[in-house]
Coordinates of C-alpha atoms in Angstrom, one line a residue:
Chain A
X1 CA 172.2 -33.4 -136.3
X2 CA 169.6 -31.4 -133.9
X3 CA 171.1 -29.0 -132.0
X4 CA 171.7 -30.2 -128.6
X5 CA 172.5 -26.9 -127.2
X6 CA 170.0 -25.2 -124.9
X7 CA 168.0 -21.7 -126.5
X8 CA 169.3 -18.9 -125.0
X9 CA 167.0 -16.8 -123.3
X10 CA 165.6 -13.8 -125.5
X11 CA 168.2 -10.7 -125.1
X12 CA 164.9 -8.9 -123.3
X13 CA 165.7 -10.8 -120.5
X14 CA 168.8 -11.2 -120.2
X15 CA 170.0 -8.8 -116.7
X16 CA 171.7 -5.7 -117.7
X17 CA 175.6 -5.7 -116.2
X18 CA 174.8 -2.7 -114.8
X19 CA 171.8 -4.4 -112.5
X20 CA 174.5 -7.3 -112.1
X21 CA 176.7 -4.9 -110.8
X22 CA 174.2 -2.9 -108.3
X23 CA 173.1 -6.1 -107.2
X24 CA 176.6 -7.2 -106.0
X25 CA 176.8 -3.9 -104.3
X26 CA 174.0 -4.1 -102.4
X27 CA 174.4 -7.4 -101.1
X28 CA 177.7 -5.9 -100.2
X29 CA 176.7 -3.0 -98.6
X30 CA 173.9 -4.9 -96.2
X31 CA 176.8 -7.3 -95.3
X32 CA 178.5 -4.1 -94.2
X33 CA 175.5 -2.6 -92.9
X34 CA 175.1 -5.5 -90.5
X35 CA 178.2 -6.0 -89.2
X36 CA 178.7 -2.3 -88.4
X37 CA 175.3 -1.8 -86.7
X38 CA 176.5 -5.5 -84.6
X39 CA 180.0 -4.1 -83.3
X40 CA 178.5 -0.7 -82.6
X41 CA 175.4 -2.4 -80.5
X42 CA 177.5 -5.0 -79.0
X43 CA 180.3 -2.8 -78.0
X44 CA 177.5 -0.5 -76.7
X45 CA 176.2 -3.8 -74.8
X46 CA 179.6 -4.4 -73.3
X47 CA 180.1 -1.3 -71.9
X48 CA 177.0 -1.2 -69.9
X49 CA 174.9 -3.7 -69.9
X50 CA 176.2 -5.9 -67.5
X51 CA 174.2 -3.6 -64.4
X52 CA 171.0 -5.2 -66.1
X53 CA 171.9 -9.1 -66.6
X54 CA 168.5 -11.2 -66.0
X55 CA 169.3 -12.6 -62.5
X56 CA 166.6 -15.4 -63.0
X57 CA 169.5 -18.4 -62.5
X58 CA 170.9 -16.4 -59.4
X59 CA 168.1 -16.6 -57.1
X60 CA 169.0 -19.2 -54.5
X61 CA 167.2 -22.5 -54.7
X62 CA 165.4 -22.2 -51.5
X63 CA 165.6 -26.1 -51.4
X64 CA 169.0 -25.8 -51.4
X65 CA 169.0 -23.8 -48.1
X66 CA 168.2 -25.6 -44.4
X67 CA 165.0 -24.4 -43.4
X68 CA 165.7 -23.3 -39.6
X69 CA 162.5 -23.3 -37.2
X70 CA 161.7 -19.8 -35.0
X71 CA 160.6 -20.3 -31.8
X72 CA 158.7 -17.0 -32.2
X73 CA 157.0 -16.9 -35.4
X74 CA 157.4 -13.0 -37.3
X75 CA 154.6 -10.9 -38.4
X76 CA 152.6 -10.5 -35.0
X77 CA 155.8 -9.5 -32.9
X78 CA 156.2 -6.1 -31.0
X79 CA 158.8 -5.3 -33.2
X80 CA 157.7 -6.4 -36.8
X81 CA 156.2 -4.1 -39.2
X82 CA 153.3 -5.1 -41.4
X83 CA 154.3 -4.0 -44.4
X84 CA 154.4 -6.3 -47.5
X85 CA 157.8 -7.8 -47.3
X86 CA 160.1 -7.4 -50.6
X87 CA 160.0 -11.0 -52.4
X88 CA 162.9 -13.1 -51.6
X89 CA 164.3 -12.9 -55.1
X90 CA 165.3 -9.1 -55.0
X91 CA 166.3 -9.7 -51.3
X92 CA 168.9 -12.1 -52.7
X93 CA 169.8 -11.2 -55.8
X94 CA 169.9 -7.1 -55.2
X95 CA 172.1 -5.8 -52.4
X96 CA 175.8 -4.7 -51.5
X97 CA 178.9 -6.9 -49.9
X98 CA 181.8 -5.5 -51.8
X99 CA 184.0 -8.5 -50.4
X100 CA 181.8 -10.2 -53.7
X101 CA 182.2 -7.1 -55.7
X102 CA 180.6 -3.3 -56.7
X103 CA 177.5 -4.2 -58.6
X104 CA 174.2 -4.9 -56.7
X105 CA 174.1 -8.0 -58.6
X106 CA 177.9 -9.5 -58.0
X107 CA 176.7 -11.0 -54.5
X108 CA 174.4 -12.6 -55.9
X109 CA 176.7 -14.0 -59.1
X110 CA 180.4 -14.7 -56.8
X111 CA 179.4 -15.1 -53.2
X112 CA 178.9 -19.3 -54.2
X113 CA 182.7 -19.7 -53.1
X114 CA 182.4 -18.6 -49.9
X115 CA 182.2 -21.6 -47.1
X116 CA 179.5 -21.1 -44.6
X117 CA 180.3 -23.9 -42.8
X118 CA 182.5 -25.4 -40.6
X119 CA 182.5 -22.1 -39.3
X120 CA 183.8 -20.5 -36.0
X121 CA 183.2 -16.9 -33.9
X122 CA 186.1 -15.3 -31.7
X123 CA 184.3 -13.5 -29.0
X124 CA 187.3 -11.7 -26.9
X125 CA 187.9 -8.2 -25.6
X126 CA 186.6 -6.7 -22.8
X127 CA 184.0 -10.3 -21.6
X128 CA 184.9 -12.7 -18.3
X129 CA 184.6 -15.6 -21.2
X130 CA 186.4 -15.4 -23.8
X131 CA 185.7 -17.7 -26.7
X132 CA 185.9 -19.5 -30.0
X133 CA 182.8 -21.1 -31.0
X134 CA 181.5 -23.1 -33.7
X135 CA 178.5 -20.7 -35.9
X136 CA 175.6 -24.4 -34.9
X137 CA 176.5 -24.3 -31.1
X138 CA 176.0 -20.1 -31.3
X139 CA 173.1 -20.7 -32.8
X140 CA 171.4 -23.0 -29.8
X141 CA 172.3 -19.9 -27.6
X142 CA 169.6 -19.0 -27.8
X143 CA 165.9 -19.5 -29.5
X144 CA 165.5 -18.3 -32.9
X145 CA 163.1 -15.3 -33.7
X146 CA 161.7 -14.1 -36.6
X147 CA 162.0 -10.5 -36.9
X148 CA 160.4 -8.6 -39.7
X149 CA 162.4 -5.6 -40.3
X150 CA 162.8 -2.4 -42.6
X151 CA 165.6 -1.9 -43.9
X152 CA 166.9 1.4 -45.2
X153 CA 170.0 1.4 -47.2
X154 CA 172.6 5.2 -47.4
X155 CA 172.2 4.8 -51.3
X156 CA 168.1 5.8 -50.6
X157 CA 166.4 2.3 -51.0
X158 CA 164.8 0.5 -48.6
X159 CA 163.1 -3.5 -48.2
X160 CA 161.4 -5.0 -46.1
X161 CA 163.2 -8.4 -44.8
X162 CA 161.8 -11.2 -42.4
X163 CA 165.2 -12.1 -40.9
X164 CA 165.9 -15.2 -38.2
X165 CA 168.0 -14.7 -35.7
X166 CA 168.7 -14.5 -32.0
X167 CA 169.0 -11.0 -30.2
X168 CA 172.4 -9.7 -30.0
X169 CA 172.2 -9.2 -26.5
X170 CA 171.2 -12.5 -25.5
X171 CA 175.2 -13.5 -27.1
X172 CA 176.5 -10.9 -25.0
X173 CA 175.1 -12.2 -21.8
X174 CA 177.1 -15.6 -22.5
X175 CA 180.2 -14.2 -22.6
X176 CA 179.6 -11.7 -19.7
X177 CA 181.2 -8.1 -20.6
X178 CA 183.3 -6.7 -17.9
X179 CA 182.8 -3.5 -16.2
X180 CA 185.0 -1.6 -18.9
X181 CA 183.5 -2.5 -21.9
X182 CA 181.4 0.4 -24.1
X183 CA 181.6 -0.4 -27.3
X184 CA 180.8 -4.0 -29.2
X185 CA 183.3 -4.4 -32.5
X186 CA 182.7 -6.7 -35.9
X187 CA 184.7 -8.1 -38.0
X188 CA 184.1 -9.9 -41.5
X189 CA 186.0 -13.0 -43.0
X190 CA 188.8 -11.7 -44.8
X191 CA 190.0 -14.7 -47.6
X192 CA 190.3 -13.4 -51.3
X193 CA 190.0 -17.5 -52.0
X194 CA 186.2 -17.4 -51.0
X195 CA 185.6 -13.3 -51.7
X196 CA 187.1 -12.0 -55.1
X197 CA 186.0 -8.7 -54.5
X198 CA 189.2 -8.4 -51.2
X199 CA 191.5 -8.2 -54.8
X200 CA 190.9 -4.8 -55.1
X201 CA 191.4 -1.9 -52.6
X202 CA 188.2 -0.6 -53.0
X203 CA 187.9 -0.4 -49.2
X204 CA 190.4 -1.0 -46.2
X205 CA 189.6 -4.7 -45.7
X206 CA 189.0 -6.8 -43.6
X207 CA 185.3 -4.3 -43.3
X208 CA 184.9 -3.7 -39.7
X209 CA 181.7 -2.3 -38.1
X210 CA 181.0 -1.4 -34.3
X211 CA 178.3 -0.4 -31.9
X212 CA 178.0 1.2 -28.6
X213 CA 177.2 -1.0 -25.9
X214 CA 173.9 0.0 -24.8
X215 CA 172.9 0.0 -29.1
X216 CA 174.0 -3.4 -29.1
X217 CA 172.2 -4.3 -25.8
X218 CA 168.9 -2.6 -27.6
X219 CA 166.2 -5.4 -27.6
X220 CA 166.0 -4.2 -31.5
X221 CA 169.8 -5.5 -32.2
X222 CA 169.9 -8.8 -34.0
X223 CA 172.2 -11.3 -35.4
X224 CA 171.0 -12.7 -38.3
X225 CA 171.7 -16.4 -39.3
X226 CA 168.7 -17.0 -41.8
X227 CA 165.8 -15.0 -43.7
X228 CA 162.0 -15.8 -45.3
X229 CA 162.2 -19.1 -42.8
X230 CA 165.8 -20.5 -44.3
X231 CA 169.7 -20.4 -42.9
X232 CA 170.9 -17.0 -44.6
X233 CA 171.8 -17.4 -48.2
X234 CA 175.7 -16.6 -48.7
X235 CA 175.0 -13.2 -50.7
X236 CA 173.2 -12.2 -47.6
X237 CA 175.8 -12.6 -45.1
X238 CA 176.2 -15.7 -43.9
X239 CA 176.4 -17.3 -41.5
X240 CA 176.3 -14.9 -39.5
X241 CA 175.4 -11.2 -39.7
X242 CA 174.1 -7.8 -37.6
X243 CA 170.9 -6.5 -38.2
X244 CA 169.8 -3.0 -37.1
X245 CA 167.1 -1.9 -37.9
X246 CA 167.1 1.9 -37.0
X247 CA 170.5 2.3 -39.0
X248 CA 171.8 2.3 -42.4
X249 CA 172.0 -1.1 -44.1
X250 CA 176.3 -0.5 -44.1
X251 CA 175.9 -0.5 -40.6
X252 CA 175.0 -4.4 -40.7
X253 CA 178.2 -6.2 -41.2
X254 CA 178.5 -9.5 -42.8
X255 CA 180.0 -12.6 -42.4
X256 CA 181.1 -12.5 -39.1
X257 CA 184.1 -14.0 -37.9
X258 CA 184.8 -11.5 -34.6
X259 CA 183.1 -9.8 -31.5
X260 CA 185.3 -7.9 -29.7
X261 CA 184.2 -5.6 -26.7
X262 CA 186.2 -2.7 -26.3
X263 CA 186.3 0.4 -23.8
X264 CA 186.9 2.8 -26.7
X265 CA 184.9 3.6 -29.8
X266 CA 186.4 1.0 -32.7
X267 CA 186.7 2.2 -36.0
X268 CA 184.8 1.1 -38.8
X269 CA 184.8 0.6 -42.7
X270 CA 182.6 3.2 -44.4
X271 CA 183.5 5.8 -41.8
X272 CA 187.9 5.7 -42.8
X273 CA 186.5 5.4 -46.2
X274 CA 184.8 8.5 -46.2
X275 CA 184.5 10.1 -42.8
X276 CA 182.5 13.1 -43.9
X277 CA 179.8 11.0 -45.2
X278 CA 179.5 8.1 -43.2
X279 CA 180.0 8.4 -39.2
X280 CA 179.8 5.6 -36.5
X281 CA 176.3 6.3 -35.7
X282 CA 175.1 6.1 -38.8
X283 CA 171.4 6.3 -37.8
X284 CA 168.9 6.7 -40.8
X285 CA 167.9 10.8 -40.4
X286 CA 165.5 12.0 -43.2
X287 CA 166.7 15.3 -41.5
X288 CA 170.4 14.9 -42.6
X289 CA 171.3 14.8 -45.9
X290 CA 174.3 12.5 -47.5
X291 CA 176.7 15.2 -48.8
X292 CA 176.1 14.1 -52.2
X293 CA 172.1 13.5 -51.9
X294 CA 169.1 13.7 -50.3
X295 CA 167.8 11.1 -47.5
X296 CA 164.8 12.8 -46.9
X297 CA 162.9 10.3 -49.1
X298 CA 163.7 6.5 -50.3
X299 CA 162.6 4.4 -53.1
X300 CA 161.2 1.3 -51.9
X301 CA 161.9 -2.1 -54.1
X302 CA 159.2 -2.9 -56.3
X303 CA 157.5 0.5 -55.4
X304 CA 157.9 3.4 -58.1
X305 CA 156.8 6.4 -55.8
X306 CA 159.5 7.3 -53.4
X307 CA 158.2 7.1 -50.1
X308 CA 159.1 9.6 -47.2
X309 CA 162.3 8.2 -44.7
X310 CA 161.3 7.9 -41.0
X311 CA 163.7 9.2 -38.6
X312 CA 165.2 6.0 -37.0
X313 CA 163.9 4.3 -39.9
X314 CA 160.9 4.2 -38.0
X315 CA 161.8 3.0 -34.8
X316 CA 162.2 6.4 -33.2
X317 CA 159.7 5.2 -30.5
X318 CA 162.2 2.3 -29.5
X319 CA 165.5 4.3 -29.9
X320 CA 165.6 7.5 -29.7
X321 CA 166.2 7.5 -26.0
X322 CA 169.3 5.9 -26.6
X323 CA 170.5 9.2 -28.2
X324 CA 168.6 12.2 -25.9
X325 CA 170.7 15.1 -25.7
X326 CA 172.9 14.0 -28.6
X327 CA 173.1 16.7 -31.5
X328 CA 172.6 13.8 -34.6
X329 CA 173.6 16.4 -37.0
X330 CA 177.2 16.4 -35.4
X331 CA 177.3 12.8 -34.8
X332 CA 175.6 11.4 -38.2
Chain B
X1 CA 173.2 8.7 -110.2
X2 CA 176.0 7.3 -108.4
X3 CA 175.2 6.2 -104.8
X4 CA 177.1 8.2 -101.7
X5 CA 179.9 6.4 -100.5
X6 CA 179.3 4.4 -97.6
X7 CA 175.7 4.8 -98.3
X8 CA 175.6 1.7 -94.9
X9 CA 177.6 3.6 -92.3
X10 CA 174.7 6.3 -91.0
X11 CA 171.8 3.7 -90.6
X12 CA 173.9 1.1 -89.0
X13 CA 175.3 3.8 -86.5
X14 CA 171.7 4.9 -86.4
X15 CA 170.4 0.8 -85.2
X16 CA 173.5 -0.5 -83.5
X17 CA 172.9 3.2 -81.2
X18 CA 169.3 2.3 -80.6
X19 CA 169.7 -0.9 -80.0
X20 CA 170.9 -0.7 -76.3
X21 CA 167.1 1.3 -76.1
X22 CA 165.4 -1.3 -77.6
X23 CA 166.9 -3.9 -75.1
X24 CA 166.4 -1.5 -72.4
X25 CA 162.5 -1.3 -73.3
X26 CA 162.2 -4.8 -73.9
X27 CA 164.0 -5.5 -70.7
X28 CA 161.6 -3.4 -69.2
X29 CA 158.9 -4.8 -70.5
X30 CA 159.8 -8.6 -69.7
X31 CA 160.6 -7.4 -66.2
X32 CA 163.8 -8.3 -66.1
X33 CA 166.0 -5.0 -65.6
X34 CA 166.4 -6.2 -61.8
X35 CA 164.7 -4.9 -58.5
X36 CA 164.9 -1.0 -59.1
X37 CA 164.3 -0.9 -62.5
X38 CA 164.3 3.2 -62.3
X39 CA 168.1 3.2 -61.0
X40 CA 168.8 0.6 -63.6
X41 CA 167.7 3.0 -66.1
X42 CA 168.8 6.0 -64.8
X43 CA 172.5 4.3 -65.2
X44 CA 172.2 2.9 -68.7
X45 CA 171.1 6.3 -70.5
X46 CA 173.5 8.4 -68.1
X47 CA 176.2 5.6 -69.4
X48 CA 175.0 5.8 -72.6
X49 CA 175.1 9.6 -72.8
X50 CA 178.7 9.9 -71.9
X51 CA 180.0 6.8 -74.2
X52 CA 178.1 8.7 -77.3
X53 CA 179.4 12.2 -76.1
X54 CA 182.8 11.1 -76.1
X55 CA 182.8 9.2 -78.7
X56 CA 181.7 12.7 -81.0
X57 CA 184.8 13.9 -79.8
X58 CA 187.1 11.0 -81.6
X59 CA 186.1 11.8 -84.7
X60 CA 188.4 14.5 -85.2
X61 CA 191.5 13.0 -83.5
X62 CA 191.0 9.9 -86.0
X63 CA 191.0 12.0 -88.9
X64 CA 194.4 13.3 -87.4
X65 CA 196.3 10.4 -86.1
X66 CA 195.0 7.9 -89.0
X67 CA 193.7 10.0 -92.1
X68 CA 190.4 7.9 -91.9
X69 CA 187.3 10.5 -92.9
X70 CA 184.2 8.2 -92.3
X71 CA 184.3 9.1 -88.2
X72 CA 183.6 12.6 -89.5
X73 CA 181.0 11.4 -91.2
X74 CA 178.9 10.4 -88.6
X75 CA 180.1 13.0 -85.6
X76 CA 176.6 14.7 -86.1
X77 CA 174.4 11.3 -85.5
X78 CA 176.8 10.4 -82.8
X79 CA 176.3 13.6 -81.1
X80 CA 172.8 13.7 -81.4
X81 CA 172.6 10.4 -80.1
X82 CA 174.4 11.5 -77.3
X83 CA 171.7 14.2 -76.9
X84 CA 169.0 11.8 -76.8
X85 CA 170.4 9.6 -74.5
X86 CA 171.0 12.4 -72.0
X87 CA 167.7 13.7 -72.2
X88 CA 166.0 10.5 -71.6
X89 CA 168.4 10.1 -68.6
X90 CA 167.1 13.6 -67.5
X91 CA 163.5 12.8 -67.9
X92 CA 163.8 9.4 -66.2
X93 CA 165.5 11.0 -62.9
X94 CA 162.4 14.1 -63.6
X95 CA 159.5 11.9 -64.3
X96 CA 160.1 8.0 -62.9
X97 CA 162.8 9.6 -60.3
X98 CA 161.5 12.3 -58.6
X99 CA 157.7 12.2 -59.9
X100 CA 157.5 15.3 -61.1
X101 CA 158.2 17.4 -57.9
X102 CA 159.8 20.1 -58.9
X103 CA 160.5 21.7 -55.8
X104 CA 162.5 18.4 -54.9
X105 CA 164.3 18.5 -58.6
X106 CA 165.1 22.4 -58.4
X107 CA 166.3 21.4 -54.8
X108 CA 168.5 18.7 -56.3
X109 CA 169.8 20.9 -59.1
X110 CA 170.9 24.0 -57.1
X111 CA 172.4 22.1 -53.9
X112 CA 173.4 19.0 -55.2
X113 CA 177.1 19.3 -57.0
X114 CA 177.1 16.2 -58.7
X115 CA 173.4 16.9 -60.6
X116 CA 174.4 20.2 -61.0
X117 CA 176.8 19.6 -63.1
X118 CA 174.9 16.5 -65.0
X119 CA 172.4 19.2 -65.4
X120 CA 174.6 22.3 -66.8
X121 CA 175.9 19.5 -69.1
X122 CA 172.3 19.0 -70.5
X123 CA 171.6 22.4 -70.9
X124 CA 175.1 22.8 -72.9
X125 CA 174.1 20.3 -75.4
X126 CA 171.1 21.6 -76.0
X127 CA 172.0 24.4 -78.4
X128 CA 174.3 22.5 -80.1
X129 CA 171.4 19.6 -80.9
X130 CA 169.6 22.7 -82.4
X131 CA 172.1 23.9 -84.1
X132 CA 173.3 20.6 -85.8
X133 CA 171.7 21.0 -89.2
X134 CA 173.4 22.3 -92.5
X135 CA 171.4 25.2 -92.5
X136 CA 172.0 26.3 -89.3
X137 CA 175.7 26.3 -90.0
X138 CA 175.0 28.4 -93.3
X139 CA 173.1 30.6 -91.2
X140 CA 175.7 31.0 -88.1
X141 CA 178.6 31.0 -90.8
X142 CA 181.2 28.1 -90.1
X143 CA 183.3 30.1 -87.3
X144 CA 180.7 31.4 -85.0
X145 CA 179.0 27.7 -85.2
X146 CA 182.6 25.6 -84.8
X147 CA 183.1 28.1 -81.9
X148 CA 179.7 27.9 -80.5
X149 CA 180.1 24.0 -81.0
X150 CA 183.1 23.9 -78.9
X151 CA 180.7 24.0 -75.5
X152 CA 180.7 20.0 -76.2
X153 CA 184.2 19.7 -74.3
X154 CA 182.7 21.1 -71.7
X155 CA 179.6 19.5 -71.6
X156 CA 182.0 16.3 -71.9
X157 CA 184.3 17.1 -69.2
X158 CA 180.9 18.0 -66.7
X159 CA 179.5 14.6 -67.9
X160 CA 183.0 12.8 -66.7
X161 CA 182.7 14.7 -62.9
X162 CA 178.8 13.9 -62.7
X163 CA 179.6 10.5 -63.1
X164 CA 182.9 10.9 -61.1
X165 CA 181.0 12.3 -57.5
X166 CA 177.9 9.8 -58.2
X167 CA 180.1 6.2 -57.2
X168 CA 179.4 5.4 -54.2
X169 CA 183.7 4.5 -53.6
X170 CA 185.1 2.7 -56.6
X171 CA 186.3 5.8 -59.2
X172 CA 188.0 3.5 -62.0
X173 CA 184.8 3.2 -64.7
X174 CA 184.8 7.3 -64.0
X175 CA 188.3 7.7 -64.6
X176 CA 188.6 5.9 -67.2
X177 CA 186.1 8.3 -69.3
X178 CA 188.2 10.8 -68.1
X179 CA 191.4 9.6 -69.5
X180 CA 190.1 8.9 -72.8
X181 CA 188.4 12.6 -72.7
X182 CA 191.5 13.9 -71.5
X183 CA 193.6 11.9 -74.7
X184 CA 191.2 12.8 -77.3
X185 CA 191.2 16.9 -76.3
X186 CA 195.1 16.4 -75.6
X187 CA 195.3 15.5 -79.4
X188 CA 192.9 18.2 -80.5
X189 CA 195.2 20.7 -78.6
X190 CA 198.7 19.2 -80.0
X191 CA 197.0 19.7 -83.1
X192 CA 195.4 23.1 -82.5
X193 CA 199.5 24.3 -81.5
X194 CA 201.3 23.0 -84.4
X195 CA 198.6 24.7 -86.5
X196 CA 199.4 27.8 -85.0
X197 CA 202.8 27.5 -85.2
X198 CA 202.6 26.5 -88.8
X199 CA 200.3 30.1 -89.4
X200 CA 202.5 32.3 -88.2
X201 CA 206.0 30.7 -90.5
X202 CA 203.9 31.2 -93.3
X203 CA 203.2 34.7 -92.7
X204 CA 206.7 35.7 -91.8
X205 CA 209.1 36.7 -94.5
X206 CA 211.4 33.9 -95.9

C-alpha cells in the first residue's frame, strides 16, 4: 500500500521555534506600536486641532444668499479704498461673534440656527418717532451703497470688506432725535435657541455697543445688511449690523435688534468686560498699545508681512475732527 | 540577546508626537490651516509645547499613585518633544511673526508680560534639553542634574500664565492646564513630605 502521506519537508527547512517565537513577537509588538503612536497622535489631535478644521463646507453658498442691488456701486466712492479686498471665503468663515462661540471658525460652523428673517428693529429713546420696524421696510429707507472698507480688528488683523448698506445717519433722520439725545446705543438678539455661544458667561450678554451722536451722524457710519453684492451672511451679522470703519472691528455690533438714543454715554460689552483694555471710543491708534500687545502694526489676511496700523484706521482725514482736543491716550 | 522590554513604546511616542507636525505641514501646504495661517501655527506649537511639558511632569506621579514604570521611560522624549515644539513656536512668532525685527521682538520680550514669560520659559528649558543625555548626568552627578532639572516646574507654571494672559476673555482651556499642573506638582510635593518624614524616623533612635 503506497504511502499516502505527504513528505515532510527536509529538517533544513523546517522554522526554528525560536524564529516562530520572534516572529509572534514582532507582529505583537507593531500591533502595539500602532496603536500607541494612534492614541498618542489622536489625543494630541483632539486637544488642538480643532482651531485648524478645513472650513471648505463652511463657506456660504453665495447662491444661497439674495443678491441685493446698490444704488451706488463700491470701488470708485469717496470713501472706498482700493486695496485688494480679502476673498469672501476668509471674510465668512474667519471672524469673531461670540454669541456663536470663541473660535474664529465657530461663526462660521453654528451661526446656521439663527433666523434672519421675519425680523424686527426697536428704535426708541431719545427720537420724536419711536418705532418697531420690520429689517425689509428699514432697508427701503434708504438706497443701498456699497462701501468698501478696512477693517482693523483689537486682536492686530485687519480685511478689507465691500459691505452694503445704508448710512447710519440717513436711519436717524427717520426717526428724528430730540434735542437731548448724545449718544446712539446697540443692542444684539439675545436667544440661546438661535446663538449657543449666550450658554456660557463668557461675556455680560445681551453685547451692547454705543456711539456718540455726532460719530454716528459721520457720513463714514454704516449699517450693514449685506457684503461682496449679497444680503449679509448670518456669521457676518445679520441682518443687520454697524460698520465703522475708523474703529475696532468690536466696536461693530451684530445682529441688531435695538437703537436707542440716549442723553448719557451707554455702556458697552468689551469695555465692563475689561475696562482697562477696551474703552467706548475704541478708535484704532497705532500710537496706543493694547495692555497685553502691540497695535502699532497689523497682519493683514492673506498677507504674511505685517503691515504698519494707520491712526483712524486710515481715515484720520475724515475723523479726526470729530475728536480735536481730546487726549486719545485717556479716552482709548 | 534578549530584546528591551517595550522595545514599541519610544518610536510610537516618537510618531504619534510628530504627527500633529506632519498634519500641521501638510495643512500648510494644502492651504487649508484657515485665513491666518501664522496665528494658526503660532497656537498649535504654543499648544503643543505646554501639552508635552506637562505631560513630562506625569511621569513621576504615575509611578507614585499606580506603580506603572513605562511613563518614566519615555519622560526624556516627552520632554524634548516639548522642547521642540516650543522652539518652533518661538521661531514662528521670530521669523513668520515679527519678520525678523528684532527691535520689535526685544520690544515684545521686555514690555510685554505675557511673552515675557513665554520667553523666560524657553530659555529655562533650554539647559535642561542640553543636559538630557546619560552622559551629561554622569558628568553633573545625579543630584546637581535632578536639582538643575527641577527648573521644568517652573518653566511649566510660566508656560500655564503665558497662555493664561494671551485669551482674549474665555480663561477655561488656560485653567485647565493649570489645574492639572497644579495636581501633578501637588502629588510630587505629598510625596516629597512623606519622604521626609519617613528620613528623619529612620534616623531617630527606636
Amino acid at each position: 500500500m503506497p504511502d499516502k502521506k505527504a513528505p515532510e519537508p527536509p529538517s533544513s527547512e523546517l522554522t526554528s521555534e525560536k524564529l516562530y517565537l520572534r516572529r509572534r513577537e514582532l507582529i505583537k509588538n507593531a500591533g502595539l506600536f500602532l496603536g500607541t503612536a494612534g492614541v498618542v497622535g489622536g489625543g494630541l489631535y483632539l486637544l488642538g486641532m480643532k482651531r485648524t478644521r478645513p472650513m471648505d463646507a463652511f463657506v456660504p453658498d453665495g447662491g444661497g444668499l439674495a443678491s441685493l442691488p446698490a444704488t451706488e456701486p463700491g470701488g470708485g466712492g469717496a470713501y472706498d479704498t482700493d486695496e485688494a479686498r480679502t476673498p469672501f471665503e476668509d471674510v465668512t468663515t474667519y471672524n469673531n461673534f461670540y454669541e456663536f462661540g470663541l473660535d474664529k471658525n465657530d461663526p462660521a460652523r453654528n451661526a446656521h440656527a439663527l433666523k434672519a428673517r421675519p425680523w424686527t428693529v426697536a428704535i426708541d429713546g431719545e427720537v420724536h418717532k419711536p418705532q418697531t420696524v420690520d429689517i425689509d421696510q428699514l432697508i427701503s429707507w434708504s438706497p443701498l451703497e456699497e462701501r468698501v472698507y478696512r477693517m482693523r480688528c483689537v486682536e492686530a488683523w485687519s480685511m478689507v470688506i465691500p459691505w452694503l448698506g445704508l448710512p447710519l445717519g440717513e436711519l436717524l433722520k427717520r426717526v428724528e432725535p430730540t434735542s437731548r439725545a448724545k449718544y446712539v446705543a446697540f443692542t444684539t438678539l439675545m436667544d440661546p435657541e438661535q446663538m449657543p455661544g449666550l450658554k456660557r458667561p463668557v461675556l455680560d450678554w445681551p453685547y451692547v455697543e454705543g456711539l456718540r451722536l455726532d460719530e454716528a451722524l459721520h457720513p463714514l457710519t454704516l449699517m450693514a445688511v449685506g457684503l461682496y453684492g449679497k444680503t449679509l451672511p448670518n456669521q457676518n451679522g445679520a441682518p443687520l449690523r454697524l460698520v465703522v470703519p475708523w474703529k475696532y472691528g468690536f466696536k461693530g455690533i451684530k445682529s441688531i435688534v435695538r437703537i436707542t438714543l440716549t442723553e448719557q454715554q451707554p455702556p458697552t460689552t468689551w469695555n465692563i468686560a475689561s475696562p482697562h483694555e477696551y474703552g467706548f471710543y475704541a478708535n484704532v491708534n497705532p500710537e496706543v498699545d493694547h495692555p497685553r500687545w502691540s497695535q502699532a502694526t497689523e497682519r493683514r489676511i492673506g498677507e504674511h508681512r505685517r503691515r504698519p496700523t494707520l491712526p483712524f484706521n486710515g481715515y484720520a482725514e475724515q475723523v479726526a475732527s470729530l475728536y480735536a482736543g481730546m487726549n486719545l491716550r485717556e479716552n482709548y | 540577546m534578549a530584546s528591551p522590554p517595550l522595545p514599541w513604546l519610544k518610536p510610537a511616542v516618537l510618531v504619534g508626537g510628530l504627527a500633529p507636525l506632519a498634519l500641521l505641514l501638510l495643512q500648510g501646504a494644502q492651504g487649508s490651516l484657515g485665513p491666518n495661517v501664522i496665528e494658526a501655527v503660532l497656537n498649535e506649537t504654543g499648544l503643543l509645547a505646554l501639552v508635552f511639558l506637562v505631560a513630562s511632569l506625569a511621569c513621576t506621579p504615575l509611578k507614585l499613585l499606580f506603580g506603572w514604570t513605562w511613563p518614566v521611560r519615555v519622560r526624556k522624549l516627552v520632554g524634548l518633544m516639548a522642547f521642540t515644539y516650543a522652539v518652533l513656536h518661538f521661531l514662528t512668532y521670530a521669523v513668520a511673526d515679527q519678520g525678523l525685527a528684532l527691535r520689535q521682538i526685544l520690544e515684545d520680550i521686555t514690555r510685554r508680560k505675557f511673552i515675557a514669560v513665554g520667553f523666560i520659559a524657553l530659555v529655562l528649558l533650554v539647559p535642561l534639553a542640553a543636559t538630557s543625555t546619560n552622559a551629561a548626568v554622569r558628568r553633573m552627578g545625579f543630584p546637581a542634574w535632578q536639582r538643575l532639572h527641577r527648573l521644568v516646574y517652573v518653566a511649566a507654571a510660566l508656560g500655564v500664565v503665558h497662555f493664561l494672559w494671551r485669551v482674549k476673555k474665555d480663561a477655561t482651556e488656560p485653567l485647565i492646564y493649570g489645574a492639572v499642573l497644579t495636581l501633578l506638582l501637588g502629588i510630587r510635593a505629598v510625596e516629597a513630605v512623606r519622604k521626609r518624614r519617613r528620613a528623619r524616623e529612620a534616623v531617630r533612635p527606636a
